[in-house]
Coordinates of N, CA and C in Angstrom, one line a residue:
M4 N -86.5 -122.3 -66.1 CA -85.9 -121.4 -65.1 C -86.8 -120.4 -64.4
A5 N -87.9 -119.9 -65.1 CA -88.7 -118.9 -64.6 C -89.7 -119.6 -63.7
F6 N -89.9 -120.9 -63.8 CA -90.6 -121.5 -62.9 C -90.3 -121.6 -61.6
F7 N -89.0 -121.7 -61.4 CA -88.3 -122.0 -60.1 C -88.1 -120.5 -59.4
D8 N -88.3 -119.5 -60.2 CA -88.3 -118.0 -59.7 C -89.4 -117.9 -58.7
L9 N -90.5 -118.6 -58.9 CA -91.7 -118.7 -58.0 C -91.2 -119.1 -56.6
F10 N -90.2 -119.7 -56.4 CA -89.9 -120.2 -55.1 C -88.8 -119.3 -54.5
L11 N -88.3 -118.3 -55.2 CA -87.4 -117.4 -54.6 C -88.2 -116.3 -53.7
S12 N -87.3 -115.8 -52.7 CA -87.8 -114.7 -51.8 C -88.0 -113.4 -52.6
A13 N -88.8 -112.6 -52.2 CA -89.0 -111.3 -53.0 C -87.7 -110.5 -53.2
Q14 N -86.9 -110.7 -52.0 CA -85.6 -110.0 -52.2 C -84.8 -110.4 -53.0
K15 N -84.6 -111.8 -53.3 CA -83.8 -112.4 -54.2 C -84.5 -112.0 -55.8
R16 N -85.5 -112.0 -55.8 CA -86.3 -111.7 -57.2 C -86.0 -110.3 -57.6
R17 N -86.1 -109.4 -56.5 CA -85.8 -107.9 -56.8 C -84.4 -107.9 -57.2
S18 N -83.4 -108.5 -56.5 CA -82.0 -108.4 -56.9 C -81.7 -109.0 -58.1
R19 N -82.4 -110.0 -58.7 CA -82.2 -110.6 -59.9 C -82.6 -109.5 -61.1
L20 N -83.8 -109.0 -60.6 CA -84.4 -108.0 -61.6 C -83.4 -106.7 -61.9
K21 N -82.9 -106.3 -60.7 CA -81.9 -105.2 -60.7 C -80.7 -105.7 -61.7
A22 N -80.2 -106.8 -61.4 CA -79.0 -107.2 -62.1 C -79.4 -107.4 -63.7
R23 N -80.5 -107.8 -63.9 CA -80.9 -107.9 -65.4 C -81.1 -106.5 -66.0
F24 N -81.6 -105.6 -65.2 CA -81.7 -104.2 -65.7 C -80.4 -103.6 -66.0
R25 N -79.6 -103.8 -64.9 CA -78.1 -103.1 -65.1 C -77.4 -103.9 -66.3
Q26 N -77.6 -105.1 -66.5 CA -76.9 -105.7 -67.8 C -77.6 -105.0 -69.1
G27 N -78.9 -104.9 -69.0 CA -79.6 -104.3 -70.2 C -78.9 -103.0 -70.6
K28 N -78.9 -102.2 -69.5 CA -78.3 -100.8 -69.6 C -77.1 -100.9 -70.1
L29 N -76.1 -101.8 -69.7 CA -74.7 -101.9 -70.1 C -74.7 -102.3 -71.5
R30 N -75.6 -103.2 -72.1 CA -75.5 -103.5 -73.6 C -75.9 -102.4 -74.3
I31 N -76.9 -101.7 -73.8 CA -77.3 -100.5 -74.6 C -76.2 -99.5 -74.7
Q32 N -75.5 -99.2 -73.6 CA -74.5 -98.3 -73.5 C -73.2 -98.6 -74.5
K33 N -73.0 -100.0 -74.6 CA -71.9 -100.5 -75.4 C -72.5 -100.5 -76.8
F34 N -73.7 -100.7 -77.1 CA -74.3 -100.5 -78.4 C -74.2 -99.1 -79.0
V35 N -74.4 -98.1 -77.9 CA -74.3 -96.8 -78.3 C -72.9 -96.3 -78.7
Q36 N -72.0 -96.9 -78.0 CA -70.4 -96.6 -78.2 C -70.1 -97.2 -79.6
Q37 N -70.6 -98.3 -79.9 CA -70.2 -98.8 -81.2 C -71.0 -98.0 -82.3
L38 N -72.0 -97.6 -82.1 CA -72.7 -96.7 -83.0 C -71.8 -95.5 -83.3
Q39 N -71.3 -94.9 -82.1 CA -70.5 -93.6 -82.2 C -69.2 -93.9 -82.9
K40 N -68.7 -95.1 -82.9 CA -67.6 -95.4 -83.6 C -67.8 -95.4 -85.1
S41 N -69.1 -96.1 -85.4 CA -69.5 -96.2 -86.7 C -69.5 -94.8 -87.3
A42 N -70.3 -94.0 -86.6 CA -70.6 -92.5 -87.1 C -69.3 -91.8 -87.3
N43 N -68.3 -92.0 -86.5 CA -66.9 -91.3 -86.8 C -66.3 -91.9 -88.0
E44 N -66.5 -93.2 -88.1 CA -66.0 -93.7 -89.5 C -66.6 -93.3 -90.7
Y45 N -68.0 -93.2 -90.5 CA -68.6 -92.6 -91.8 C -68.2 -91.1 -92.1
A46 N -68.1 -90.4 -91.0 CA -67.6 -89.0 -91.2 C -66.2 -88.9 -91.7
Q47 N -65.3 -89.8 -91.4 CA -64.0 -89.7 -91.9 C -64.0 -90.2 -93.4
L48 N -64.6 -91.2 -93.7 CA -64.8 -91.7 -95.0 C -65.7 -90.6 -96.0
A49 N -66.5 -89.9 -95.4 CA -67.2 -88.8 -96.1 C -66.2 -87.7 -96.5
R50 N -65.5 -87.5 -95.5 CA -64.6 -86.3 -95.8 C -63.4 -86.8 -97.0
R51 N -63.1 -88.1 -96.9 CA -62.2 -88.5 -97.9 C -62.8 -88.6 -99.2
A52 N -64.2 -88.9 -99.3 CA -64.9 -88.9 -100.6 C -65.0 -87.5 -101.1
L53 N -65.2 -86.6 -100.2 CA -65.0 -85.1 -100.8 C -63.9 -84.8 -101.3
Q54 N -62.7 -85.1 -100.5 CA -61.4 -84.9 -101.2 C -61.1 -85.4 -102.5
L55 N -61.8 -86.6 -102.6 CA -61.7 -87.3 -104.0 C -62.7 -86.9 -104.9
D56 N -63.4 -85.8 -104.7 CA -64.5 -85.4 -105.6 C -65.6 -86.5 -105.9
D57 N -65.7 -87.4 -105.0 CA -66.8 -88.5 -105.3 C -68.1 -88.2 -104.6
E58 N -69.0 -87.4 -105.2 CA -70.1 -86.8 -104.6 C -71.3 -87.9 -104.4
E59 N -71.2 -88.9 -105.2 CA -72.2 -90.1 -104.9 C -71.8 -90.8 -103.6
Q60 N -70.6 -91.2 -103.5 CA -70.2 -91.8 -102.2 C -70.3 -90.9 -101.1
F61 N -69.9 -89.7 -101.3 CA -70.0 -88.8 -100.2 C -71.6 -88.6 -99.7
R62 N -72.6 -88.7 -100.6 CA -74.0 -88.7 -100.2 C -74.4 -89.9 -99.4
Q63 N -73.8 -91.0 -99.9 CA -74.2 -92.4 -99.3 C -73.5 -92.5 -97.9
L64 N -72.4 -92.0 -97.7 CA -71.8 -91.9 -96.4 C -72.4 -91.0 -95.4
A65 N -72.7 -89.8 -96.1 CA -73.5 -88.8 -95.3 C -74.8 -89.3 -94.6
A66 N -75.5 -90.0 -95.6 CA -76.7 -90.7 -95.1 C -76.5 -91.8 -94.0
G67 N -75.5 -92.6 -94.3 CA -75.0 -93.4 -93.1 C -74.7 -92.8 -91.9
Y68 N -74.1 -91.7 -91.9 CA -73.6 -90.9 -90.8 C -75.0 -90.4 -90.0
A69 N -75.9 -89.9 -90.7 CA -77.1 -89.3 -90.2 C -78.0 -90.5 -89.7
N70 N -77.9 -91.5 -90.4 CA -78.7 -92.7 -89.7 C -78.1 -93.2 -88.4
A71 N -76.8 -93.3 -88.4 CA -76.1 -93.6 -87.2 C -76.3 -92.6 -85.9
Q72 N -76.3 -91.2 -86.3 CA -76.6 -90.3 -85.4 C -78.0 -90.4 -84.9
E73 N -79.0 -90.7 -85.7 CA -80.3 -90.9 -85.2 C -80.5 -92.0 -84.3
S74 N -79.9 -93.2 -84.5 CA -79.9 -94.3 -83.8 C -79.2 -94.0 -82.3
I75 N -78.2 -93.3 -82.4 CA -77.5 -92.9 -81.2 C -78.6 -92.2 -80.4
N76 N -79.1 -91.1 -80.8 CA -80.1 -90.3 -80.3 C -81.2 -91.0 -79.7
R77 N -81.7 -92.1 -80.6 CA -82.8 -92.8 -80.0 C -82.5 -93.6 -78.7
W78 N -81.3 -94.2 -78.8 CA -80.9 -95.2 -77.8 C -80.6 -94.4 -76.5
E79 N -79.9 -93.2 -76.8 CA -79.6 -92.4 -75.7 C -80.9 -91.8 -74.9
R80 N -81.9 -91.5 -75.6 CA -83.1 -90.9 -75.0 C -83.7 -92.3 -74.2
Y81 N -83.7 -93.5 -74.6 CA -84.2 -94.6 -74.1 C -83.4 -94.9 -72.7
L82 N -81.9 -94.6 -72.8 CA -81.2 -94.7 -71.6 C -81.7 -93.7 -70.5
V83 N -82.0 -92.5 -71.0 CA -82.6 -91.6 -70.0 C -83.7 -92.0 -69.3
K84 N -84.8 -92.5 -70.3 CA -85.9 -93.3 -69.7 C -85.6 -94.3 -68.7
L85 N -84.7 -95.1 -69.0 CA -84.3 -96.3 -68.1 C -83.8 -95.7 -66.7
N86 N -83.0 -94.6 -66.8 CA -82.5 -94.1 -65.6 C -83.5 -93.4 -64.8
T87 N -84.5 -92.8 -65.3 CA -85.6 -92.2 -64.7 C -86.6 -93.4 -64.1
L88 N -86.6 -94.4 -64.7 CA -87.3 -95.5 -64.2 C -86.8 -95.9 -63.0
E89 N -85.3 -96.2 -63.1 CA -84.5 -96.8 -61.9 C -84.7 -95.8 -60.7
M90 N -84.6 -94.4 -61.0 CA -84.7 -93.6 -59.9 C -86.2 -93.7 -59.3
R91 N -87.1 -93.8 -59.9 CA -88.5 -94.0 -59.4 C -88.7 -95.3 -58.6
Q92 N -88.0 -96.3 -59.2 CA -87.9 -97.5 -58.4 C -87.3 -97.5 -57.0
N93 N -86.2 -96.7 -57.1 CA -85.5 -96.5 -55.8 C -86.3 -95.6 -54.8
E94 N -87.1 -94.8 -55.4 CA -87.9 -93.9 -54.4 C -89.0 -94.9 -53.9
V95 N -89.6 -95.7 -54.6 CA -90.7 -96.5 -54.3 C -90.1 -97.4 -53.1
E96 N -88.7 -98.0 -53.3 CA -88.4 -99.0 -52.4 C -88.1 -98.2 -51.0
A97 N -87.6 -97.0 -51.1 CA -87.2 -96.2 -49.8 C -88.6 -95.9 -49.1
T98 N -89.7 -95.7 -49.8 CA -91.1 -95.4 -49.3 C -91.4 -96.5 -48.7
R99 N -91.5 -97.8 -49.3 CA -91.8 -99.0 -48.8 C -91.1 -99.4 -47.5
S100 N -89.8 -99.1 -47.4 CA -88.9 -99.3 -46.2 C -89.4 -98.4 -45.0
F101 N -89.6 -97.2 -45.5 CA -90.1 -96.3 -44.4 C -91.4 -96.7 -43.9
L102 N -92.3 -97.1 -44.7 CA -93.7 -97.4 -44.3 C -93.6 -98.5 -43.4
Q103 N -92.7 -99.6 -43.8 CA -92.7 -100.8 -42.8 C -92.0 -100.5 -41.4
S104 N -91.1 -99.4 -41.5 CA -90.6 -99.1 -40.2 C -91.5 -98.4 -39.4
I105 N -92.4 -97.6 -40.1 CA -93.5 -96.9 -39.4 C -94.5 -97.9 -38.9
G106 N -94.8 -98.9 -39.6 CA -95.7 -100.0 -39.0 C -95.2 -100.5 -38.0
A107 N -93.9 -100.9 -37.8 CA -93.3 -101.6 -36.7 C -93.3 -100.7 -35.6
L108 N -93.1 -99.5 -35.8 CA -93.1 -98.5 -34.7 C -94.4 -98.4 -34.1
T109 N -95.4 -98.3 -35.0 CA -96.9 -98.1 -34.5 C -97.2 -99.4 -33.7
N110 N -96.8 -100.6 -34.1 CA -97.2 -101.9 -33.4 C -96.5 -101.8 -32.0
S111 N -95.3 -101.3 -31.9 CA -94.6 -101.4 -30.7 C -95.2 -100.2 -29.8
I112 N -95.7 -99.2 -30.4 CA -96.3 -98.2 -29.4 C -97.5 -98.6 -29.0
M113 N -98.2 -99.3 -29.8 CA -99.6 -99.7 -29.4 C -99.7 -100.7 -28.2
K114 N -98.5 -101.4 -28.1 CA -98.5 -102.2 -27.0 C -98.3 -101.5 -25.6
G115 N -99.3 -101.7 -24.8 CA -99.3 -101.1 -23.5 C -99.6 -99.6 -23.4
A116 N -100.1 -99.1 -24.6 CA -100.4 -97.7 -24.6 C -102.0 -97.5 -24.3
S117 N -102.5 -96.3 -23.8 CA -103.8 -95.9 -23.5 C -104.4 -95.4 -24.9
P118 N -105.6 -95.6 -25.1 CA -106.2 -95.1 -26.3 C -106.0 -93.7 -26.5
E119 N -106.0 -92.8 -25.7 CA -105.7 -91.5 -25.9 C -104.2 -91.2 -26.5
D120 N -103.2 -92.1 -25.9 CA -101.9 -91.9 -26.4 C -101.8 -92.4 -27.8
V121 N -102.5 -93.5 -28.1 CA -102.5 -94.2 -29.5 C -103.1 -93.0 -30.5
E122 N -104.2 -92.5 -30.2 CA -104.8 -91.4 -30.9 C -103.8 -90.3 -31.3
R123 N -103.1 -89.9 -30.2 CA -102.2 -88.7 -30.3 C -101.1 -89.0 -31.2
V124 N -100.4 -90.2 -31.0 CA -99.3 -90.6 -31.6 C -99.6 -90.8 -33.2
Q125 N -101.1 -91.4 -33.4 CA -101.5 -91.5 -34.7 C -101.6 -90.2 -35.5
Q126 N -102.1 -89.2 -34.7 CA -102.2 -87.8 -35.5 C -100.8 -87.4 -35.7
E127 N -99.9 -87.5 -34.8 CA -98.5 -87.0 -35.1 C -97.9 -87.8 -36.3
M128 N -98.1 -89.1 -36.3 CA -97.8 -90.0 -37.4 C -98.2 -89.4 -38.8
E129 N -99.6 -89.2 -38.8 CA -100.2 -88.6 -40.1 C -99.5 -87.5 -40.5
Q130 N -99.3 -86.5 -39.5 CA -98.6 -85.3 -39.7 C -97.2 -85.4 -40.4
A131 N -96.5 -86.4 -39.8 CA -95.3 -86.8 -40.3 C -95.2 -87.4 -41.8
V132 N -96.1 -88.1 -41.9 CA -96.3 -88.8 -43.3 C -96.7 -87.7 -44.4
L133 N -97.5 -86.7 -43.9 CA -97.9 -85.6 -44.9 C -96.7 -84.8 -45.2
Q134 N -95.8 -84.5 -44.1 CA -94.7 -83.8 -44.4 C -93.7 -84.4 -45.2
A135 N -93.6 -85.7 -45.0 CA -92.6 -86.5 -45.9 C -93.2 -86.5 -47.3
E136 N -94.5 -86.6 -47.5 CA -95.1 -86.6 -48.9 C -94.7 -85.2 -49.6
Q137 N -95.0 -84.1 -48.7 CA -94.7 -82.7 -49.3 C -93.3 -82.5 -49.7
M138 N -92.4 -83.2 -49.0 CA -90.9 -83.2 -49.2 C -90.5 -83.8 -50.4
E139 N -91.2 -85.0 -50.7 CA -91.0 -85.8 -52.0 C -91.5 -85.0 -53.1
E140 N -92.6 -84.2 -53.0 CA -93.0 -83.5 -54.2 C -92.2 -82.2 -54.6

């Protein structure tokens, strides 16, 4: 299957990667929800063990609850990293699109323009790109 991906357009490859990325995020979110349910069950059972004065079972259930909470925190931190990565990817795509449009604009301007006009427009474009970079920061 991966071999045939070589023949796909860059846009199709990007859309497939985005789809896989979203699927992975959804799987992690569902897993976190399952862990949360387990943690709640551990907490309920631990309370019941305390009511029954079963300290040994309470300690085991409390440890299970703590492990579930640690796993939840770990996977939620991972989700935050994935969301950050997705945001950065979107910024890169927006910048790529912007630069492609600037290139097309430059090519159209250079047709039939004098060298002085081209130099002036280039300076203005450089200033615009610098302002855009400053706004991104």
